[in-house]
Coordinates of C-alpha atoms in Angstrom, one line a residue:
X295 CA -51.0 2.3 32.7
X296 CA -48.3 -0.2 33.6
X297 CA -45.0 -1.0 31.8
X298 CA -45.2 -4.3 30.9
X299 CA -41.8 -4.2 29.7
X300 CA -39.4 -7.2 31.5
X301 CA -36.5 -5.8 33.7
X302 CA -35.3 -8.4 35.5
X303 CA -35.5 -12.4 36.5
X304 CA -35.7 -11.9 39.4
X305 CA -38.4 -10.0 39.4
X306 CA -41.9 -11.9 40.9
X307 CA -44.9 -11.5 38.9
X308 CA -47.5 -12.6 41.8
X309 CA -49.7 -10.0 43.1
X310 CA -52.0 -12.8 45.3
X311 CA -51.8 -10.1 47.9
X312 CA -54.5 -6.9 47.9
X313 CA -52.6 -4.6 48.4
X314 CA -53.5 -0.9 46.8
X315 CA -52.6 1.9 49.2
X316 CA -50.3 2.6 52.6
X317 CA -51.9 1.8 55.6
X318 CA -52.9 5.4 57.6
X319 CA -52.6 5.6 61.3
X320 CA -53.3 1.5 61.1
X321 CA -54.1 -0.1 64.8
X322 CA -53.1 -4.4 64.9
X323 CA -55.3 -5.6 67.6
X324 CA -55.7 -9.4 68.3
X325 CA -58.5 -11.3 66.7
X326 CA -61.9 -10.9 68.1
X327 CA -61.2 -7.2 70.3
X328 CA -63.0 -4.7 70.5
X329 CA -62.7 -1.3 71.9
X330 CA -59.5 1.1 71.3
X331 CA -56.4 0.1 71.3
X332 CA -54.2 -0.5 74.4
X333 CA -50.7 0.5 75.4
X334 CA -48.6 -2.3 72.8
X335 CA -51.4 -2.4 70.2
X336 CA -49.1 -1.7 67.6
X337 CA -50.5 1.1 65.0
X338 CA -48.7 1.4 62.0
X339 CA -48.3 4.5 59.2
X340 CA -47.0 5.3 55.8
X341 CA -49.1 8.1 54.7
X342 CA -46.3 10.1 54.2
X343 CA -43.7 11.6 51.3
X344 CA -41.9 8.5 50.4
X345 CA -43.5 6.1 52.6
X346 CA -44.6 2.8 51.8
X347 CA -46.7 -0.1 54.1
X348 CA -49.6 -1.8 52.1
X349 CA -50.7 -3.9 54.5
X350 CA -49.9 -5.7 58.3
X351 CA -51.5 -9.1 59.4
X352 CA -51.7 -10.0 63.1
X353 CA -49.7 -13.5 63.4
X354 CA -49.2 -13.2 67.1
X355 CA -48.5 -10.9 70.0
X356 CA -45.2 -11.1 68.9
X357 CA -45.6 -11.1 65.3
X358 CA -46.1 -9.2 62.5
X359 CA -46.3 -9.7 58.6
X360 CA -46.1 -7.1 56.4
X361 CA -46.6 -6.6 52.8
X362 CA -45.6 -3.4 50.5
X363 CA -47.3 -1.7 48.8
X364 CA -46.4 -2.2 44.6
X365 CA -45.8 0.7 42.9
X366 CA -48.8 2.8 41.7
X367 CA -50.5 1.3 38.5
X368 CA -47.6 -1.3 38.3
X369 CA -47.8 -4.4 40.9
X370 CA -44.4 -6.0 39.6
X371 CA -42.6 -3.9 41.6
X372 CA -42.4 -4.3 45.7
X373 CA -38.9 -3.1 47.2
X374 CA -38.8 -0.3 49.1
X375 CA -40.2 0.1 52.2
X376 CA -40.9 3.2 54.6
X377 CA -43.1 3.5 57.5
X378 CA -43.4 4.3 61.3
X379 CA -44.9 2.4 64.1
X380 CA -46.1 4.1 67.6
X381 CA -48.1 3.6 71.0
X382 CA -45.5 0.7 71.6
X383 CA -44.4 -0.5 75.2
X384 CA -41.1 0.0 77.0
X385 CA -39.5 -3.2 76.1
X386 CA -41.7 -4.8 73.9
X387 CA -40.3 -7.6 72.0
X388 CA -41.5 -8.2 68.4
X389 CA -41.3 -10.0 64.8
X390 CA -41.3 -8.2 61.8
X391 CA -41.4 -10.3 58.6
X392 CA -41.7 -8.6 55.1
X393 CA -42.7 -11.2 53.2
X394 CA -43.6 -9.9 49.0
X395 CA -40.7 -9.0 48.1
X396 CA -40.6 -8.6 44.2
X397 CA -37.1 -9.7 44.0
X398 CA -35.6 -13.1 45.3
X399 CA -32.2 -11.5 44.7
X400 CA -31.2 -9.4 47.4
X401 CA -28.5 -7.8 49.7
X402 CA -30.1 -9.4 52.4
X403 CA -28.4 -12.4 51.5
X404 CA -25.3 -10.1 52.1
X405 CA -26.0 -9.0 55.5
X406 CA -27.7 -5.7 54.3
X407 CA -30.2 -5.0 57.2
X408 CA -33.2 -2.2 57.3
X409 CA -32.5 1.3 58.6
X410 CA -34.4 2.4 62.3
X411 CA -34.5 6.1 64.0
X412 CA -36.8 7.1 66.3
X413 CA -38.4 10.7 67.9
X414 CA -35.4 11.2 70.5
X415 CA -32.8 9.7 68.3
X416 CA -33.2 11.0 64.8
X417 CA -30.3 9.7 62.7
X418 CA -30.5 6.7 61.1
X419 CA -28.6 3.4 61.7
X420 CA -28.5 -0.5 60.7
X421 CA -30.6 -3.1 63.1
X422 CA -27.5 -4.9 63.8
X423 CA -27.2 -7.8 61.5
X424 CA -27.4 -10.9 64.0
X425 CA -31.3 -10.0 64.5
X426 CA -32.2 -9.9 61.1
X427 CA -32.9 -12.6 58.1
X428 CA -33.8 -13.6 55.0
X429 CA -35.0 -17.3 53.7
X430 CA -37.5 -19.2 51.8
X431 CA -41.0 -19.3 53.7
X432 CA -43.1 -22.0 53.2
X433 CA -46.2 -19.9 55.0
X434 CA -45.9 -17.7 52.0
X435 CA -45.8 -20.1 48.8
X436 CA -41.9 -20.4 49.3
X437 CA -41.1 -16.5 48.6
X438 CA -38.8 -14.8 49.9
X439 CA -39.4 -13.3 53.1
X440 CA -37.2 -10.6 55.2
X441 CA -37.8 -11.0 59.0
X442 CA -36.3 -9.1 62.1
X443 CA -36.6 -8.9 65.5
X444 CA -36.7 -5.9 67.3
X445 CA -37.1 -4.4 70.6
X446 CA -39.2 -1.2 71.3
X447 CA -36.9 -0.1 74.5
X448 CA -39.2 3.6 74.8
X449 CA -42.7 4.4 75.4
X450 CA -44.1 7.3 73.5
X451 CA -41.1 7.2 70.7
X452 CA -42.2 7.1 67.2
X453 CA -40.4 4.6 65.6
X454 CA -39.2 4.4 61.6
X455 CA -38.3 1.5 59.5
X456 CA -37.3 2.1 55.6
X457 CA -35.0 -0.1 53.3
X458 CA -32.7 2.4 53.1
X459 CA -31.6 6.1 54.1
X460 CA -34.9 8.0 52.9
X461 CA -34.3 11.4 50.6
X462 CA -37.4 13.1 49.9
X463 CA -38.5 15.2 47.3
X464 CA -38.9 18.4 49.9
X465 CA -35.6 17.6 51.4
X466 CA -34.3 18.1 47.6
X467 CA -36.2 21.1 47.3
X468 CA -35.2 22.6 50.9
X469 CA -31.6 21.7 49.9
X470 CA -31.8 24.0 46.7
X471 CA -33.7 26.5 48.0
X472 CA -30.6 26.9 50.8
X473 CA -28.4 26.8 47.9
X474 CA -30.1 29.8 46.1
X475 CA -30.1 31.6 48.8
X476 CA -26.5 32.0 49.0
X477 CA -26.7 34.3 45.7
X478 CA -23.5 32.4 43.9
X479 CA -22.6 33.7 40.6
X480 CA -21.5 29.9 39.5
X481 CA -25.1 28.5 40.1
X482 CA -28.1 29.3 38.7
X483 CA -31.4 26.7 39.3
X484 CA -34.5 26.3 36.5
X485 CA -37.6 25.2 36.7
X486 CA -37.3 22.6 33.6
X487 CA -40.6 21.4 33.1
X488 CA -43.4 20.4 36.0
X489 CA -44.8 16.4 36.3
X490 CA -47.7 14.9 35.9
X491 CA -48.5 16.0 39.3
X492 CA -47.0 19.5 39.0
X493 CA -43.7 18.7 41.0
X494 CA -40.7 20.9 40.0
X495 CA -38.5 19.5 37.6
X496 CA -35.0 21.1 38.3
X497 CA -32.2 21.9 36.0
X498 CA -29.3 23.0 37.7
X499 CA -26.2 25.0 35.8
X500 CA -22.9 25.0 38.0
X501 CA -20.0 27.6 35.8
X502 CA -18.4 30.1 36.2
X503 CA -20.0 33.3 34.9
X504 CA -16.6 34.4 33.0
X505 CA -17.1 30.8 31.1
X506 CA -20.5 30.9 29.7
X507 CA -19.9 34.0 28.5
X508 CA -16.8 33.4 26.3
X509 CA -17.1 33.2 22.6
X510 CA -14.0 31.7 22.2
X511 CA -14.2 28.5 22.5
X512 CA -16.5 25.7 22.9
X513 CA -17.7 24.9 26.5
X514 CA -17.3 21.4 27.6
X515 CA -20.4 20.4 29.2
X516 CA -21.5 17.5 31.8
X517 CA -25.1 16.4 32.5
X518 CA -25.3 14.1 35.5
X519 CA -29.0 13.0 36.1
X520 CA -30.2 11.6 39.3
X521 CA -33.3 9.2 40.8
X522 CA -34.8 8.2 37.7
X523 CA -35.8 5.0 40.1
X524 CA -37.5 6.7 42.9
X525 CA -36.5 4.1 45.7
X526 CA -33.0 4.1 44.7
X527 CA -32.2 7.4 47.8
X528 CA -28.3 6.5 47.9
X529 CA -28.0 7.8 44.5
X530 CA -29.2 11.2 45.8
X531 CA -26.7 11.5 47.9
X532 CA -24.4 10.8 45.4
X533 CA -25.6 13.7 43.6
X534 CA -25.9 16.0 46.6
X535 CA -22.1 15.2 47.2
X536 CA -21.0 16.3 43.6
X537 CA -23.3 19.5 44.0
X538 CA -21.5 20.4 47.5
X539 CA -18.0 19.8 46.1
X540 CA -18.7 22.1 42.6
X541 CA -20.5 25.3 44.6
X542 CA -17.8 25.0 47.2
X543 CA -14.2 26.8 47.8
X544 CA -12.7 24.1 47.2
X545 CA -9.5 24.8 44.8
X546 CA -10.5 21.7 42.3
X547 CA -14.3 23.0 42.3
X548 CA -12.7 26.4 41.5
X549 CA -10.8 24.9 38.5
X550 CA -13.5 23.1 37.2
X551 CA -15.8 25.7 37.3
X552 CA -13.7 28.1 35.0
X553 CA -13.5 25.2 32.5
X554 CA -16.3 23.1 33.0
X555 CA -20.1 23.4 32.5
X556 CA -21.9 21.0 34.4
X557 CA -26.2 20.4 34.5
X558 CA -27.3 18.2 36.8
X559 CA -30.7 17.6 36.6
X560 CA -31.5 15.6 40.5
X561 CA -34.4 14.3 40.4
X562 CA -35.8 12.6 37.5
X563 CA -39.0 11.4 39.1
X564 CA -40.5 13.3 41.8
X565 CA -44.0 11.9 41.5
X566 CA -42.7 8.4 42.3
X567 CA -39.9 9.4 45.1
X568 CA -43.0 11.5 46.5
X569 CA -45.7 8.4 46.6
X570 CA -43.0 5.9 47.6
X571 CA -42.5 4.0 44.7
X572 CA -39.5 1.6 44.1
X573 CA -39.2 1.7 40.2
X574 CA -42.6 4.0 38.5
X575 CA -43.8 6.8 38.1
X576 CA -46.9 8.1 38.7
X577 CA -48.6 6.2 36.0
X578 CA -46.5 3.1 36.6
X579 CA -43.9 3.5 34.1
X580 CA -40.6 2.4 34.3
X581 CA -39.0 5.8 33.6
X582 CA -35.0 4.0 32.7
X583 CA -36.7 2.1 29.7
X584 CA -38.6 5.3 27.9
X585 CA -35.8 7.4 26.9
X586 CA -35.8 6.5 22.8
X587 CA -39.4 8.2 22.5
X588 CA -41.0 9.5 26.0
X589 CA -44.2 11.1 25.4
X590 CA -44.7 14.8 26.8
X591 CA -47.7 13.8 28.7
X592 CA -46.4 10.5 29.9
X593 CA -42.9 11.1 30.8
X594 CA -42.8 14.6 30.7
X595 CA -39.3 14.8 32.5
X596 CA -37.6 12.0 30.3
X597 CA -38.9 14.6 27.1
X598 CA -37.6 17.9 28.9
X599 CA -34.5 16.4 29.8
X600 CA -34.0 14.6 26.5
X601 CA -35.1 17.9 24.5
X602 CA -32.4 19.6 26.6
X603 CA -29.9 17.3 25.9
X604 CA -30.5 16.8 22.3
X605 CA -30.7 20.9 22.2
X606 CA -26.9 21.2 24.0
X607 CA -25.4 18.7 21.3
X608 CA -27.0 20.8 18.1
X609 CA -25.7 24.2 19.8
X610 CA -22.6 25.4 18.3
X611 CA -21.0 26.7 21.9
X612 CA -21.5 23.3 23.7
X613 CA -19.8 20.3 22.9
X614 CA -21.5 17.6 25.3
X615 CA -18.3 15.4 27.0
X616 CA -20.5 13.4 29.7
X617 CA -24.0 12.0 30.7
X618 CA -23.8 10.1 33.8
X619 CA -26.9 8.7 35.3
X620 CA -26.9 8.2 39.1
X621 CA -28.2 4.8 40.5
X622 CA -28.2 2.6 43.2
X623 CA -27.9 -1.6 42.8
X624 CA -30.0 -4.3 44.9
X625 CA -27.7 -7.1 44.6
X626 CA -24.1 -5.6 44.0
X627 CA -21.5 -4.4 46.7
X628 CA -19.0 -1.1 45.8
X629 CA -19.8 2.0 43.3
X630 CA -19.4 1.1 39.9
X631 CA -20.3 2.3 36.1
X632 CA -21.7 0.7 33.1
X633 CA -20.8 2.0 29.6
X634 CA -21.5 1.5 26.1
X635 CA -20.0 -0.8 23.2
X636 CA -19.5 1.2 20.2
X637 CA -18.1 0.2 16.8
X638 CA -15.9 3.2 16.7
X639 CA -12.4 1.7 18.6
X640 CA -11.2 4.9 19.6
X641 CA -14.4 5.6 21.5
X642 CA -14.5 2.5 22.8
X643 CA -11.0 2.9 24.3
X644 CA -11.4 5.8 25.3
X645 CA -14.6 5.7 27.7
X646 CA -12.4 3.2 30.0
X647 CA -10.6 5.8 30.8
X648 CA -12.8 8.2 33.3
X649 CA -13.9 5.3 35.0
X650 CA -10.3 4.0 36.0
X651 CA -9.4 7.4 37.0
X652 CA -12.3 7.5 39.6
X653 CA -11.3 4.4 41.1
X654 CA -8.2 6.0 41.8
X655 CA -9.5 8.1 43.9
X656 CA -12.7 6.2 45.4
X657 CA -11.4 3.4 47.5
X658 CA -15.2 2.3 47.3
X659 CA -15.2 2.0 43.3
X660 CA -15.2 -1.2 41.5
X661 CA -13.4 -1.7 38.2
X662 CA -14.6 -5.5 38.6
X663 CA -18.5 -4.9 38.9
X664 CA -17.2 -2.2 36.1
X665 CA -18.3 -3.4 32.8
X666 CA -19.6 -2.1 28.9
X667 CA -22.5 -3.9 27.2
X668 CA -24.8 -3.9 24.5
X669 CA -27.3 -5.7 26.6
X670 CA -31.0 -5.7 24.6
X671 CA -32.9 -5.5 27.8
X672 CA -31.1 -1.5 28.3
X673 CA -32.0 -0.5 25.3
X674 CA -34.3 2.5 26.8
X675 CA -32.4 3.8 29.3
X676 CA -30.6 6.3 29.8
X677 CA -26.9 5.4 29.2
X678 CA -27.7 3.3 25.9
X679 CA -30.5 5.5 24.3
X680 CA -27.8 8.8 24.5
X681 CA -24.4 7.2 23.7
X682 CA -26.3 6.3 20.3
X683 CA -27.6 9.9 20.2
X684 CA -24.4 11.9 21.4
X685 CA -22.1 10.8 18.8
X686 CA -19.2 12.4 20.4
X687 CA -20.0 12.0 24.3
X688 CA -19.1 9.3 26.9
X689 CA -22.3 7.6 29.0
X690 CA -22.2 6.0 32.0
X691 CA -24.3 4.5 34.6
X692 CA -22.8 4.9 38.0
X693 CA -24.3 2.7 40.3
X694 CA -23.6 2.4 44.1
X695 CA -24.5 -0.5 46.4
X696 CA -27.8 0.0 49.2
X697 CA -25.7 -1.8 51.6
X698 CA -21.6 -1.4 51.4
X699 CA -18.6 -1.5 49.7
X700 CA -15.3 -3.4 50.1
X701 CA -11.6 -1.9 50.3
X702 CA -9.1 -3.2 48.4
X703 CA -6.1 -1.9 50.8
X704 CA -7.9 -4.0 53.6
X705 CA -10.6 -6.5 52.2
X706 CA -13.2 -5.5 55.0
X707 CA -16.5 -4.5 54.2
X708 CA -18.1 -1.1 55.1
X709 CA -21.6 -0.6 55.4
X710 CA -22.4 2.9 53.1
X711 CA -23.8 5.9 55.3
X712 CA -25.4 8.8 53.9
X713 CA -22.2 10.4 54.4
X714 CA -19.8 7.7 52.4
X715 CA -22.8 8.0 49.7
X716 CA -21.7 12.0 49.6
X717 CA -17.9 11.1 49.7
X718 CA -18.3 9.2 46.8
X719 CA -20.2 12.0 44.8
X720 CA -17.1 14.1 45.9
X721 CA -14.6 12.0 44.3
X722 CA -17.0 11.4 41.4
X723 CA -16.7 15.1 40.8
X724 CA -12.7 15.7 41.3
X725 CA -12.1 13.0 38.7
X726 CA -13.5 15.3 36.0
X727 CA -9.8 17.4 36.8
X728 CA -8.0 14.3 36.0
X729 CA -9.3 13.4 33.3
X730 CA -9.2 17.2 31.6
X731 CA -5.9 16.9 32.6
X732 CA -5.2 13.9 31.0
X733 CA -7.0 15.1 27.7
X734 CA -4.6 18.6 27.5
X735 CA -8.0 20.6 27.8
X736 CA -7.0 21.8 31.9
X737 CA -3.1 22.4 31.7
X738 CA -1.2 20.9 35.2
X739 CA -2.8 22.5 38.6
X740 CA -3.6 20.2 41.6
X741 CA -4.2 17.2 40.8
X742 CA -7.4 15.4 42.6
X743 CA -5.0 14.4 45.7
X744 CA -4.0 17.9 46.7
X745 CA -0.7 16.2 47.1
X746 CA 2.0 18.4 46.3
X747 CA 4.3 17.0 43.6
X748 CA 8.1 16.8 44.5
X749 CA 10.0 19.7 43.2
X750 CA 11.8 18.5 39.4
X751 CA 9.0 15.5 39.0
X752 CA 7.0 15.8 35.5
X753 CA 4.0 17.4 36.3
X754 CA 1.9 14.5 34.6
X755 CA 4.0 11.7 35.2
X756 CA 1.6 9.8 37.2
X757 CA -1.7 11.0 34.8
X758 CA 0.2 9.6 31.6
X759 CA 0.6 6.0 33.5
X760 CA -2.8 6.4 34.0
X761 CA -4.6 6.6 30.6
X762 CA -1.7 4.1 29.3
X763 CA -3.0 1.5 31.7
X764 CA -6.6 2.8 31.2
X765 CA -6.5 2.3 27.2
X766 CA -4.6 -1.1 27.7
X767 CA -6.3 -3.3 30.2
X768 CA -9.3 -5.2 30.2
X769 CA -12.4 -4.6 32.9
X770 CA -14.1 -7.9 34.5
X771 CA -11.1 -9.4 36.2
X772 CA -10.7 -9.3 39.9
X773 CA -7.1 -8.2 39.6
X774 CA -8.0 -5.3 38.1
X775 CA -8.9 -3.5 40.9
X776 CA -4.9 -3.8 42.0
X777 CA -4.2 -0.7 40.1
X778 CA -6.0 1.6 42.4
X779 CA -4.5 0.4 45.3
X780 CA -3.2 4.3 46.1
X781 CA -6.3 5.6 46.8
X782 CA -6.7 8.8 48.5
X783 CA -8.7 10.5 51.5
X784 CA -7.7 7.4 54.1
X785 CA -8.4 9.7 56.5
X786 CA -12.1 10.3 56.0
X787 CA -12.6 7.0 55.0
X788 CA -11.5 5.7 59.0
X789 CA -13.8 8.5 60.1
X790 CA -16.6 7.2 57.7
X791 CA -15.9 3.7 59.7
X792 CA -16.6 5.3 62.6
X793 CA -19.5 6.2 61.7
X794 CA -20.8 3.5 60.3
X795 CA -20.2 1.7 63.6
X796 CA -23.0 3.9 65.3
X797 CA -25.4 1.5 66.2
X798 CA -23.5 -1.0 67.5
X799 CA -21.0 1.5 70.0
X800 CA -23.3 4.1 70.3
X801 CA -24.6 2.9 74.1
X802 CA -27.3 5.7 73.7
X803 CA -28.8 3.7 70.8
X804 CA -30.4 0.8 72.9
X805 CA -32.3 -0.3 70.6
X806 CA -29.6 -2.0 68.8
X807 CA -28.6 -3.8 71.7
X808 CA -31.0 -6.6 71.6
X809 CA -30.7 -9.7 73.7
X810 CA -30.0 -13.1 72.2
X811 CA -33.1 -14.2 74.2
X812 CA -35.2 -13.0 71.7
X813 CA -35.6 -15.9 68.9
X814 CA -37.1 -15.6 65.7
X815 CA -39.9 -18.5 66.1
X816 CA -42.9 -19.7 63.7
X817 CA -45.6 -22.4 65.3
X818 CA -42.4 -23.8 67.1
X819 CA -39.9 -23.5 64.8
X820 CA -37.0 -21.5 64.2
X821 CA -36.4 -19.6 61.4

């Protein structure tokens, strides 16, 4: 049962290839041989959580293409990409081209570049991006085709290739079941509702126990949801990030806990992240465009979450602030947020505030790529189908780039790891102080900096310039992004640099350091 609804220009209809499930345990031999396979007989897998490899065709000794496999019961949609290769030879030299893409548009054009670990070398890193390209093929009806060269430098490693840093469905559910464990007072985990394939569906409630139970006021609530699209991973880490900052010791978490109920529901998809879909769900729905009327037995965790939601804004102790939904973008650099255009002014002018706030304090944030629409083509998701619900709530989209991010203080671009994917969930979270602060709902404690103020300065000096500017200038021009210029956690950020740089100083990681030698070449000619 596919959605046939449109998403995207540059989405490609053509499904010439037959392609229908991941290849298991798949041995490319040479035309015409017989027998098993021999020592550099490459034999490829993706039947596993999250994996995805439809197909490989034998080109040459030396090359490979390889097709994905569309998501189930929806071929329109062929991004992500997961899968290992094994019985390689030490040194052997090969061409990779994935070459069915759905999308034309792409990072790759940016210098985005697929992720690689291996059995003795398990973290994840970039195939440096001098080995790597993207281009018009003619051997494939002029698509777009992503090829790489790679060396295999180890015998008997198992070597993985994804599109970008894989987070499974059991590493979410490990992760919260390490959380419970710890027996907080402040967290408390539900079973929400189960999919179509009887996954958990988990409802998270971060507070402080002293808060829920007041009468005395209503409780300002947050819901942040998380991976509606199953192949976006880097918004799980986003989420991750804002769950480690609010359970931790942390003095802001502490704050916001006594005055701040947040639900975070951080996985809205299972069944797709667990099959190694891009966009669907089990039954090939496009999840993001479902949320005016999901069906309980189609989209059973749009209709839970929506029910709860709904059920939150009718209940006289809640009064529902936020909904952010979590996302990752295939064409865009930097975190940054969509929002709504309403008719009412003041809420208008108002929802530019929270996301001026956070680019203060995410050097990775993007008031530019920052922008509000009525666009007719949202009209399901998330962010649009709930700010015409939630009269008095603020919905956003955060989106954060696969591939990187550019400072402002220095113009240089950083490739995201999973860690700077975290950072940003951090700072995501700590904003909520700013803006309570701002609001008169959280009187003057730290502010998100930590930075003590100077003795005799006004407490809220700096957070008054702040919703000034935020009520007064416009989003969409490049100068905008001038007016977070004092960012915070410099620091961290040169250690997220460093880390970034793995692959390419990392000496243990020789498989990155691949001689020019090796050319990408097609019946004679370079690519």
């Amino acid at each position: 049962m596919a959605d046939k609804r449109a998403d995207s220009g540059s989405d490609s209809d053509s499904t010439e290839e037959p392609v229908v499930g991941n290849v298991n345990k798949f041995a490319v031999v040479p035309p015409n041989y017989s027998g098993k396979p021999k020592k550099g007989h490459l034999i490829f897998d993706a039947c596993f959580e999250s994996g995805n490899l439809g197909r490989v065709d034998y080109i040459t000794e030396t090359e490979y293409d390889l097709f994905i496999r569309p998501d189930t019961c929806n071929p329109r949609f062929r991004v992500w990409f997961n899968f290992t290769v094994e019985n390689v030879k030490a040194d052997q030299r090969v061409i990779f081209n994935i070459v069915n893409f759905s999308k034309t548009k792409s990072l790759y054009r940016d210098g985005m570049t697929p992720m690689i670990k291996s059995t003795s070398r398990p973290k994840w890193v970039r195939i440096p991006g001098k080995y790597v390209y993207y281009y018009r093929c003619p051997d494939h009806r002029k698509n777009y085709v992503m090829s790489f060269a790679f060396i295999f430098d180890r015998e008997d490693e198992v070597y993985q290739f994804a599109y970008c840093y894989p987070y499974s469905y059991t590493r979410l559910q490990n992760y919260l079941d390490n959380l419970e464990k710890r027996n907080y007072d402040f967290f408390t985990r539900e079973l929400l509702c189960l999919t179509v394939q009887q996954r958990r569906l988990d409802l998270l409630t971060i507070a402080s126990p002293d808060l829920q139970a007041s009468d005395n006021e209503k409780l300002k609530t947050v819901l942040i949801t998380a991976r509606v699209h199953p192949g976006e991973t880097p918004s799980s880490f986003v989420c991750q990030g804002v769950i480690d900052f609010l359970v931790s010791s942390h003095p802001i978490a502490k704050i916001l806990r006594e005055h701040l109920v947040f639900k975070i529901v951080p996985m809205l998809n299972p069944d797709g992240v667990y099959l190694g879909n891009y966009r669907c769900s089990l039954m090939g729905f496009d999840l993001n465009r479902h949320w005016q009327e999901p069906s309980p037995w189609a989209h059973p965790t749009l209709y839970a979450t929506k029910n709860l939601l709904m059920e939150l804004d009718r209940n006289q102790q809640h009064d529902m602030d936020f909904y952010i939904d979590l996302h990752a973008h295939s064409t865009l650099m930097n975190g940054f947020m969509y929002g709504n255009i309403y008719d009412d002014m003041d809420r208008y002018e108002k929802q530019s505030v929270f996301p001026r706030l956070l680019c203060g304090n995410a050097e990775d944030f993007s008031l530019t790529n920052t922008n509000f629409n009525r666009d007719a083509v949202k009209a399901g998701t998330g962010r649009r189908t709930l700010g015409s619900c939630l009269d008095e709530s603020h919905c956003y989209t955060l989106e954060v780039s696969f591939f990187s991010y550019q400072t402002n203080t220095t113009g240089q671009s950083m490739p995201y790891t999973e860690e700077g994917y975290m950072k940003l969930g951090r700072n995501l979270a700590r904003t909520f102080l700013d803006y309570y602060k701002l609001m008169g709902y959280i009187s003057a404690k730290p502010s998100s900096s930590i930075v003590p103020k100077p003795s005799g300065q006004p407490p809220n000096r700096r957070d008054r310039g702040a919703i000034d500017r935020a009520l007064s200038e416009p989003f969409g021009r490049s100068q905008g992004d001038s007016n977070c210029n004092n960012r915070l956690d410099r620091r961290d950020e040169r250690n997220g640099r460093k880390s970034s740089d793995f692959a390419s100083n990392n000496p243990s990681n020789s498989y990155s350091d691949m001689p020019s030698s090796l050319r990408l070449q097609r019946d004679g000619r370079r690519l």
